PDB file of C-alpha atoms in Angstrom:
ATOM      1  CA  MET A   1     -31.794  97.129 155.007  1.00  0.00           C
ATOM      2  CA  LEU A   2     -28.452  95.912 154.021  1.00  0.00           C
ATOM      3  CA  THR A   3     -28.265  92.146 153.960  1.00  0.00           C
ATOM      4  CA  ARG A   4     -25.801  89.554 152.913  1.00  0.00           C
ATOM      5  CA  ASP A   5     -27.874  88.771 149.692  1.00  0.00           C
ATOM      6  CA  PHE A   6     -28.237  92.396 148.839  1.00  0.00           C
ATOM      7  CA  LEU A   7     -24.439  92.926 149.060  1.00  0.00           C
ATOM      8  CA  ARG A   8     -23.536  89.760 147.040  1.00  0.00           C
ATOM      9  CA  ASN A   9     -25.959  90.687 144.288  1.00  0.00           C
ATOM     10  CA  ALA A  10     -25.555  94.446 144.255  1.00  0.00           C
ATOM     11  CA  ASP A  11     -24.475  96.222 141.172  1.00  0.00           C
ATOM     12  CA  CYS A  12     -22.199  98.831 142.748  1.00  0.00           C
ATOM     13  CA  LYS A  13     -22.892 101.307 139.889  1.00  0.00           C
ATOM     14  CA  THR A  14     -26.657 101.483 140.716  1.00  0.00           C
ATOM     15  CA  ALA A  15     -27.688  99.683 143.953  1.00  0.00           C
ATOM     16  CA  PHE A  16     -26.549 102.446 146.351  1.00  0.00           C
ATOM     17  CA  GLY A  17     -27.698 105.318 144.084  1.00  0.00           C
ATOM     18  CA  SER A  18     -25.738 107.314 141.536  1.00  0.00           C
ATOM     19  CA  ILE A  19     -22.062 107.157 142.150  1.00  0.00           C
ATOM     20  CA  ASP A  20     -19.450 109.095 140.049  1.00  0.00           C
ATOM     21  CA  GLU A  21     -17.739 106.346 138.084  1.00  0.00           C
ATOM     22  CA  SER A  22     -14.483 108.150 138.304  1.00  0.00           C
ATOM     23  CA  MET A  23     -14.494 107.338 142.097  1.00  0.00           C
ATOM     24  CA  LEU A  24     -16.031 103.887 142.018  1.00  0.00           C
ATOM     25  CA  LEU A  25     -13.488 101.157 142.590  1.00  0.00           C
ATOM     26  CA  THR A  26     -13.702  98.300 140.084  1.00  0.00           C
ATOM     27  CA  PRO A  27     -14.023  94.722 141.525  1.00  0.00           C
ATOM     28  CA  GLU A  28     -10.269  94.224 140.647  1.00  0.00           C
ATOM     29  CA  GLN A  29      -9.275  97.305 142.575  1.00  0.00           C
ATOM     30  CA  ARG A  30     -11.326  96.211 145.566  1.00  0.00           C
ATOM     31  CA  ALA A  31      -9.692  92.760 145.384  1.00  0.00           C
ATOM     32  CA  ALA A  32      -6.311  94.333 145.230  1.00  0.00           C
ATOM     33  CA  SER A  33      -7.058  96.550 148.193  1.00  0.00           C
ATOM     34  CA  LEU A  34      -8.148  93.535 150.341  1.00  0.00           C
ATOM     35  CA  SER A  35      -5.140  91.541 149.153  1.00  0.00           C
ATOM     36  CA  CYS A  36      -2.839  94.430 150.193  1.00  0.00           C
ATOM     37  CA  THR A  37      -4.434  94.792 153.422  1.00  0.00           C
ATOM     38  CA  LEU A  38      -4.244  91.147 154.287  1.00  0.00           C
ATOM     39  CA  ALA A  39      -0.509  91.096 153.264  1.00  0.00           C
ATOM     40  CA  ARG A  40       0.049  93.632 156.083  1.00  0.00           C
ATOM     41  CA  ARG A  41      -1.774  91.393 158.637  1.00  0.00           C
ATOM     42  CA  PRO A  42       0.674  91.769 161.553  1.00  0.00           C
ATOM     43  CA  ASP A  43       0.604  88.124 162.831  1.00  0.00           C
ATOM     44  CA  ASN A  44      -1.574  85.009 162.566  1.00  0.00           C
ATOM     45  CA  SER A  45      -3.820  85.864 165.407  1.00  0.00           C
ATOM     46  CA  PRO A  46      -7.634  86.070 164.803  1.00  0.00           C
ATOM     47  CA  VAL A  47      -8.807  88.926 162.576  1.00  0.00           C
ATOM     48  CA  TRP A  48     -11.081  91.392 164.332  1.00  0.00           C
ATOM     49  CA  ILE A  49     -13.119  94.131 162.815  1.00  0.00           C
ATOM     50  CA  PHE A  50     -13.884  97.410 164.673  1.00  0.00           C
ATOM     51  CA  GLY A  51     -17.440  98.683 164.212  1.00  0.00           C
ATOM     52  CA  TYR A  52     -18.042 102.213 165.161  1.00  0.00           C
ATOM     53  CA  GLY A  53     -21.027 103.086 162.964  1.00  0.00           C
ATOM     54  CA  SER A  54     -23.573 100.878 161.194  1.00  0.00           C
ATOM     55  CA  LEU A  55     -21.353  97.770 161.619  1.00  0.00           C
ATOM     56  CA  MET A  56     -22.404  97.975 165.365  1.00  0.00           C
ATOM     57  CA  TRP A  57     -26.023  97.261 164.660  1.00  0.00           C
ATOM     58  CA  ASN A  58     -25.841  95.560 161.273  1.00  0.00           C
ATOM     59  CA  PRO A  59     -22.475  94.033 160.707  1.00  0.00           C
ATOM     60  CA  VAL A  60     -23.798  91.584 157.908  1.00  0.00           C
ATOM     61  CA  PHE A  61     -20.610  89.495 158.230  1.00  0.00           C
ATOM     62  CA  ASP A  62     -20.500  86.395 160.291  1.00  0.00           C
ATOM     63  CA  SER A  63     -18.442  86.653 163.507  1.00  0.00           C
ATOM     64  CA  GLU A  64     -17.507  84.199 166.304  1.00  0.00           C
ATOM     65  CA  GLU A  65     -17.288  86.851 169.010  1.00  0.00           C
ATOM     66  CA  ALA A  66     -18.305  90.396 169.582  1.00  0.00           C
ATOM     67  CA  ARG A  67     -17.004  92.589 172.475  1.00  0.00           C
ATOM     68  CA  PRO A  68     -17.177  96.317 173.406  1.00  0.00           C
ATOM     69  CA  ALA A  69     -13.835  97.804 172.525  1.00  0.00           C
ATOM     70  CA  THR A  70     -11.885 101.126 172.615  1.00  0.00           C
ATOM     71  CA  LEU A  71      -9.709 102.456 169.906  1.00  0.00           C
ATOM     72  CA  HIS A  72      -7.207 105.079 170.878  1.00  0.00           C
ATOM     73  CA  GLY A  73      -5.876 107.750 168.590  1.00  0.00           C
ATOM     74  CA  TYR A  74      -9.046 108.350 166.469  1.00  0.00           C
ATOM     75  CA  HIS A  75     -12.369 109.965 166.933  1.00  0.00           C
ATOM     76  CA  ARG A  76     -15.716 109.800 165.233  1.00  0.00           C
ATOM     77  CA  ALA A  77     -16.500 112.630 162.791  1.00  0.00           C
ATOM     78  CA  PHE A  78     -19.143 113.058 160.122  1.00  0.00           C
ATOM     79  CA  CYS A  79     -16.585 114.135 157.610  1.00  0.00           C
ATOM     80  CA  LEU A  80     -17.541 112.060 154.560  1.00  0.00           C
ATOM     81  CA  ARG A  81     -19.771 113.790 151.980  1.00  0.00           C
ATOM     82  CA  LEU A  82     -22.659 111.421 151.368  1.00  0.00           C
ATOM     83  CA  THR A  83     -24.004 111.408 147.829  1.00  0.00           C
ATOM     84  CA  SER A  84     -25.188 107.756 147.610  1.00  0.00           C
ATOM     85  CA  GLY A  85     -26.981 105.244 150.006  1.00  0.00           C
ATOM     86  CA  ARG A  86     -28.577 107.818 152.315  1.00  0.00           C
ATOM     87  CA  GLY A  87     -27.903 110.879 150.182  1.00  0.00           C
ATOM     88  CA  THR A  88     -27.759 112.124 146.704  1.00  0.00           C
ATOM     89  CA  HIS A  89     -25.700 114.413 144.592  1.00  0.00           C
ATOM     90  CA  ALA A  90     -28.436 116.942 144.625  1.00  0.00           C
ATOM     91  CA  GLN A  91     -28.987 116.652 148.430  1.00  0.00           C
ATOM     92  CA  PRO A  92     -25.708 115.306 149.962  1.00  0.00           C
ATOM     93  CA  GLY A  93     -25.683 114.235 153.577  1.00  0.00           C
ATOM     94  CA  ARG A  94     -22.758 113.314 155.825  1.00  0.00           C
ATOM     95  CA  MET A  95     -21.409 109.866 156.687  1.00  0.00           C
ATOM     96  CA  LEU A  96     -19.481 108.889 159.761  1.00  0.00           C
ATOM     97  CA  ALA A  97     -15.736 108.154 159.607  1.00  0.00           C
ATOM     98  CA  LEU A  98     -12.696 108.317 161.887  1.00  0.00           C
ATOM     99  CA  ARG A  99     -10.180 111.148 162.071  1.00  0.00           C
ATOM    100  CA  ASP A 100      -6.919 111.567 163.971  1.00  0.00           C
ATOM    101  CA  GLY A 101      -7.044 112.265 167.705  1.00  0.00           C
ATOM    102  CA  GLY A 102      -8.905 111.254 170.821  1.00  0.00           C
ATOM    103  CA  LYS A 103     -10.510 107.764 171.173  1.00  0.00           C
ATOM    104  CA  THR A 104     -13.578 105.820 170.014  1.00  0.00           C
ATOM    105  CA  THR A 105     -15.713 103.166 171.773  1.00  0.00           C
ATOM    106  CA  GLY A 106     -17.425 100.625 169.535  1.00  0.00           C
ATOM    107  CA  LEU A 107     -17.714  96.803 169.020  1.00  0.00           C
ATOM    108  CA  ALA A 108     -15.015  94.442 168.000  1.00  0.00           C
ATOM    109  CA  PHE A 109     -15.961  91.399 165.989  1.00  0.00           C
ATOM    110  CA  ARG A 110     -13.770  88.260 165.656  1.00  0.00           C
ATOM    111  CA  LEU A 111     -14.034  86.712 162.252  1.00  0.00           C
ATOM    112  CA  PRO A 112     -14.081  83.082 161.540  1.00  0.00           C
ATOM    113  CA  GLU A 113     -10.644  81.980 160.094  1.00  0.00           C
ATOM    114  CA  ASP A 114     -12.165  79.337 157.811  1.00  0.00           C
ATOM    115  CA  LYS A 115     -14.538  81.874 156.189  1.00  0.00           C
ATOM    116  CA  LEU A 116     -12.199  84.815 156.540  1.00  0.00           C
ATOM    117  CA  LEU A 117     -11.774  85.758 152.801  1.00  0.00           C
ATOM    118  CA  ASP A 118     -15.600  85.424 152.109  1.00  0.00           C
ATOM    119  CA  GLU A 119     -16.512  87.719 154.946  1.00  0.00           C
ATOM    120  CA  LEU A 120     -13.925  90.330 154.078  1.00  0.00           C
ATOM    121  CA  GLU A 121     -14.879  90.370 150.471  1.00  0.00           C
ATOM    122  CA  LEU A 122     -18.352  91.083 151.497  1.00  0.00           C
ATOM    123  CA  LEU A 123     -17.129  93.899 153.903  1.00  0.00           C
ATOM    124  CA  TRP A 124     -14.951  95.440 151.143  1.00  0.00           C
ATOM    125  CA  LYS A 125     -17.931  95.620 148.822  1.00  0.00           C
ATOM    126  CA  ARG A 126     -19.836  97.476 151.547  1.00  0.00           C
ATOM    127  CA  GLU A 127     -17.141  99.897 152.898  1.00  0.00           C
ATOM    128  CA  MET A 128     -14.712 100.307 149.893  1.00  0.00           C
ATOM    129  CA  LEU A 129     -16.987 101.281 147.087  1.00  0.00           C
ATOM    130  CA  THR A 130     -15.045 104.446 146.407  1.00  0.00           C
ATOM    131  CA  GLY A 131     -11.973 103.835 148.469  1.00  0.00           C
ATOM    132  CA  CYS A 132     -12.746 106.663 150.982  1.00  0.00           C
ATOM    133  CA  TYR A 133     -11.329 104.746 153.918  1.00  0.00           C
ATOM    134  CA  ARG A 134      -7.818 103.515 154.701  1.00  0.00           C
ATOM    135  CA  PRO A 135      -8.125 100.018 156.145  1.00  0.00           C
ATOM    136  CA  THR A 136      -5.685 100.115 158.941  1.00  0.00           C
ATOM    137  CA  TRP A 137      -4.552  97.447 161.493  1.00  0.00           C
ATOM    138  CA  CYS A 138      -4.971  98.978 165.009  1.00  0.00           C
ATOM    139  CA  GLU A 139      -4.684  97.824 168.559  1.00  0.00           C
ATOM    140  CA  LEU A 140      -8.032  97.746 170.457  1.00  0.00           C
ATOM    141  CA  ASP A 141      -8.639  97.471 174.166  1.00  0.00           C
ATOM    142  CA  LEU A 142     -11.587  94.985 174.780  1.00  0.00           C
ATOM    143  CA  ASP A 143     -13.805  95.387 177.647  1.00  0.00           C
ATOM    144  CA  ASP A 144     -12.547  92.236 179.355  1.00  0.00           C
ATOM    145  CA  GLY A 145      -8.933  93.455 179.379  1.00  0.00           C
ATOM    146  CA  ARG A 146      -7.598  91.813 176.257  1.00  0.00           C
ATOM    147  CA  LYS A 147      -5.789  93.723 173.633  1.00  0.00           C
ATOM    148  CA  VAL A 148      -6.323  92.564 170.087  1.00  0.00           C
ATOM    149  CA  THR A 149      -5.338  93.812 166.598  1.00  0.00           C
ATOM    150  CA  ALA A 150      -8.279  94.796 164.468  1.00  0.00           C
ATOM    151  CA  LEU A 151      -9.044  96.168 160.985  1.00  0.00           C
ATOM    152  CA  VAL A 152     -10.419  99.770 161.293  1.00  0.00           C
ATOM    153  CA  PHE A 153     -11.793 101.857 158.424  1.00  0.00           C
ATOM    154  CA  ILE A 154     -10.258 105.337 158.829  1.00  0.00           C
ATOM    155  CA  MET A 155     -11.066 108.286 156.656  1.00  0.00           C
ATOM    156  CA  ASP A 156      -8.657 109.074 153.939  1.00  0.00           C
ATOM    157  CA  PRO A 157      -8.391 112.860 154.065  1.00  0.00           C
ATOM    158  CA  SER A 158      -7.098 113.019 150.362  1.00  0.00           C
ATOM    159  CA  HIS A 159     -10.356 111.498 149.138  1.00  0.00           C
ATOM    160  CA  PRO A 160     -12.424 114.043 147.146  1.00  0.00           C
ATOM    161  CA  GLN A 161     -15.492 113.414 149.417  1.00  0.00           C
ATOM    162  CA  TYR A 162     -13.664 114.360 152.536  1.00  0.00           C
ATOM    163  CA  GLU A 163     -15.083 117.326 154.394  1.00  0.00           C
ATOM    164  CA  ALA A 164     -13.033 119.045 157.065  1.00  0.00           C
ATOM    165  CA  ASP A 165     -15.796 121.188 158.526  1.00  0.00           C
ATOM    166  CA  THR A 166     -17.829 118.952 160.928  1.00  0.00           C
ATOM    167  CA  ASP A 167     -19.330 121.657 163.061  1.00  0.00           C
ATOM    168  CA  TYR A 168     -22.820 120.569 164.115  1.00  0.00           C
ATOM    169  CA  GLN A 169     -24.298 123.815 162.880  1.00  0.00           C
ATOM    170  CA  VAL A 170     -23.082 123.031 159.349  1.00  0.00           C
ATOM    171  CA  ILE A 171     -23.807 119.313 159.174  1.00  0.00           C
ATOM    172  CA  ALA A 172     -27.127 119.034 161.166  1.00  0.00           C
ATOM    173  CA  PRO A 173     -29.195 120.563 158.287  1.00  0.00           C
ATOM    174  CA  LEU A 174     -27.516 118.301 155.793  1.00  0.00           C
ATOM    175  CA  ILE A 175     -28.229 115.113 157.840  1.00  0.00           C
ATOM    176  CA  ALA A 176     -31.805 116.279 158.489  1.00  0.00           C
ATOM    177  CA  GLN A 177     -32.559 116.683 154.767  1.00  0.00           C
ATOM    178  CA  ALA A 178     -30.572 113.943 153.069  1.00  0.00           C
ATOM    179  CA  SER A 179     -32.045 110.591 151.960  1.00  0.00           C
ATOM    180  CA  GLY A 180     -31.336 107.926 149.293  1.00  0.00           C
ATOM    181  CA  PRO A 181     -32.033 104.341 148.313  1.00  0.00           C
ATOM    182  CA  LEU A 182     -30.975 102.953 151.757  1.00  0.00           C
ATOM    183  CA  GLY A 183     -33.139 105.463 153.730  1.00  0.00           C
ATOM    184  CA  THR A 184     -32.582 108.850 155.452  1.00  0.00           C
ATOM    185  CA  ASN A 185     -29.338 110.203 156.821  1.00  0.00           C
ATOM    186  CA  ALA A 186     -31.141 110.999 160.028  1.00  0.00           C
ATOM    187  CA  GLN A 187     -32.144 107.307 160.539  1.00  0.00           C
ATOM    188  CA  TYR A 188     -28.412 106.433 160.568  1.00  0.00           C
ATOM    189  CA  LEU A 189     -27.689 109.080 163.159  1.00  0.00           C
ATOM    190  CA  PHE A 190     -30.532 108.064 165.441  1.00  0.00           C
ATOM    191  CA  ALA A 191     -29.549 104.382 165.088  1.00  0.00           C
ATOM    192  CA  LEU A 192     -26.007 105.124 166.127  1.00  0.00           C
ATOM    193  CA  GLU A 193     -27.357 107.137 169.202  1.00  0.00           C
ATOM    194  CA  LYS A 194     -29.445 104.161 170.112  1.00  0.00           C
ATOM    195  CA  GLU A 195     -26.714 101.633 169.832  1.00  0.00           C
ATOM    196  CA  LEU A 196     -24.290 103.769 171.819  1.00  0.00           C
ATOM    197  CA  ASN A 197     -26.872 104.167 174.558  1.00  0.00           C
ATOM    198  CA  ASN A 198     -27.583 100.371 174.606  1.00  0.00           C
ATOM    199  CA  TYR A 199     -23.881  99.791 175.490  1.00  0.00           C
ATOM    200  CA  GLY A 200     -23.624 102.701 177.774  1.00  0.00           C
ATOM    201  CA  MET A 201     -21.148 104.410 175.473  1.00  0.00           C
ATOM    202  CA  ARG A 202     -20.748 108.118 175.238  1.00  0.00           C
ATOM    203  CA  ASP A 203     -19.403 110.164 172.305  1.00  0.00           C
ATOM    204  CA  ASP A 204     -19.002 113.845 172.488  1.00  0.00           C
ATOM    205  CA  CYS A 205     -19.438 114.320 168.749  1.00  0.00           C
ATOM    206  CA  MET A 206     -22.983 113.029 169.031  1.00  0.00           C
ATOM    207  CA  SER A 207     -24.970 114.787 171.656  1.00  0.00           C
ATOM    208  CA  GLU A 208     -25.373 118.287 170.180  1.00  0.00           C
ATOM    209  CA  LEU A 209     -25.606 116.958 166.602  1.00  0.00           C
ATOM    210  CA  VAL A 210     -28.514 114.542 167.571  1.00  0.00           C
ATOM    211  CA  LYS A 211     -30.251 117.401 169.499  1.00  0.00           C
ATOM    212  CA  GLN A 212     -30.056 119.816 166.492  1.00  0.00           C
ATOM    213  CA  VAL A 213     -31.262 117.190 163.922  1.00  0.00           C
ATOM    214  CA  ARG A 214     -34.218 116.344 166.157  1.00  0.00           C
ATOM    215  CA  LEU A 215     -35.128 119.969 166.424  1.00  0.00           C
ATOM    216  CA  LEU A 216     -34.936 120.387 162.695  1.00  0.00           C
ATOM    217  CA  LEU A 217     -37.184 117.332 162.134  1.00  0.00           C
ATOM    218  CA  SER A 218     -39.377 118.040 165.218  1.00  0.00           C
ATOM    219  CA  VAL A 219     -38.633 114.511 166.409  1.00  0.00           C
ATOM    220  CA  SER A 220     -38.755 113.693 170.151  1.00  0.00           C
ATOM    221  CA  PRO A 221     -36.076 111.849 171.974  1.00  0.00           C
ATOM    222  CA  GLY A 222     -36.513 108.140 171.925  1.00  0.00           C
ATOM    223  CA  PHE A 223     -38.298 108.230 168.600  1.00  0.00           C
ATOM    224  CA  ASP A 224     -37.409 104.882 166.854  1.00  0.00           C
ATOM    225  CA  VAL A 225     -36.995 105.275 163.023  1.00  0.00           C
ATOM    226  CA  PRO A 226     -37.768 102.083 161.019  1.00  0.00           C
ATOM    227  CA  GLY A 227     -35.705 100.851 158.131  1.00  0.00           C
ATOM    228  CA  LEU A 228     -32.264 101.040 159.623  1.00  0.00           C
ATOM    229  CA  SER A 229     -29.306  99.590 157.782  1.00  0.00           C
TER     230      SER A 229
END
């Protein structure tokens, strides 16, 4: 399972599996990306992070508040070819990202201002290994009626690992078969299903995909897979 210590000490070239070095961001490039993102911070209000996948159940960073939230203008899609972490080059899976259109429900986390840079550096090492996401400041609707500005990791469609075809008939076999140093691709899918159910959230991209992966693996609904990260 991903932990703070794992991320702090991880060698990005090896800890997540074999990553094509031509796509791997250097520490200097990650730092530049973070600096550029912070330079676009719209105001001095608290920094929130929007979690819509594994950040929901294992954020790793410290936060002072977490609330259910809705992001408008983007939807979940398993559109990122997964060749490390929970997949390999030989048996790639699919990772979750956000694409234009629709809306997404997830969790918003408010970061402590006095530890902001430390927490964001940890997050960048986790999410921006290859620069596949565009960190974007977006408005969220919290469940208590507040509107906040949050950092959201949105798929970069120009990235070489972007996959346009997310039909469940295409990606279910990939998710069912893929695994890597962090576990199986199916574990990730089932953990997301469980977390959405815990919060009473529904996502149309999930139901048929989960059903097909369970059929392929002969796993019954409610089966709890260990080792989630």
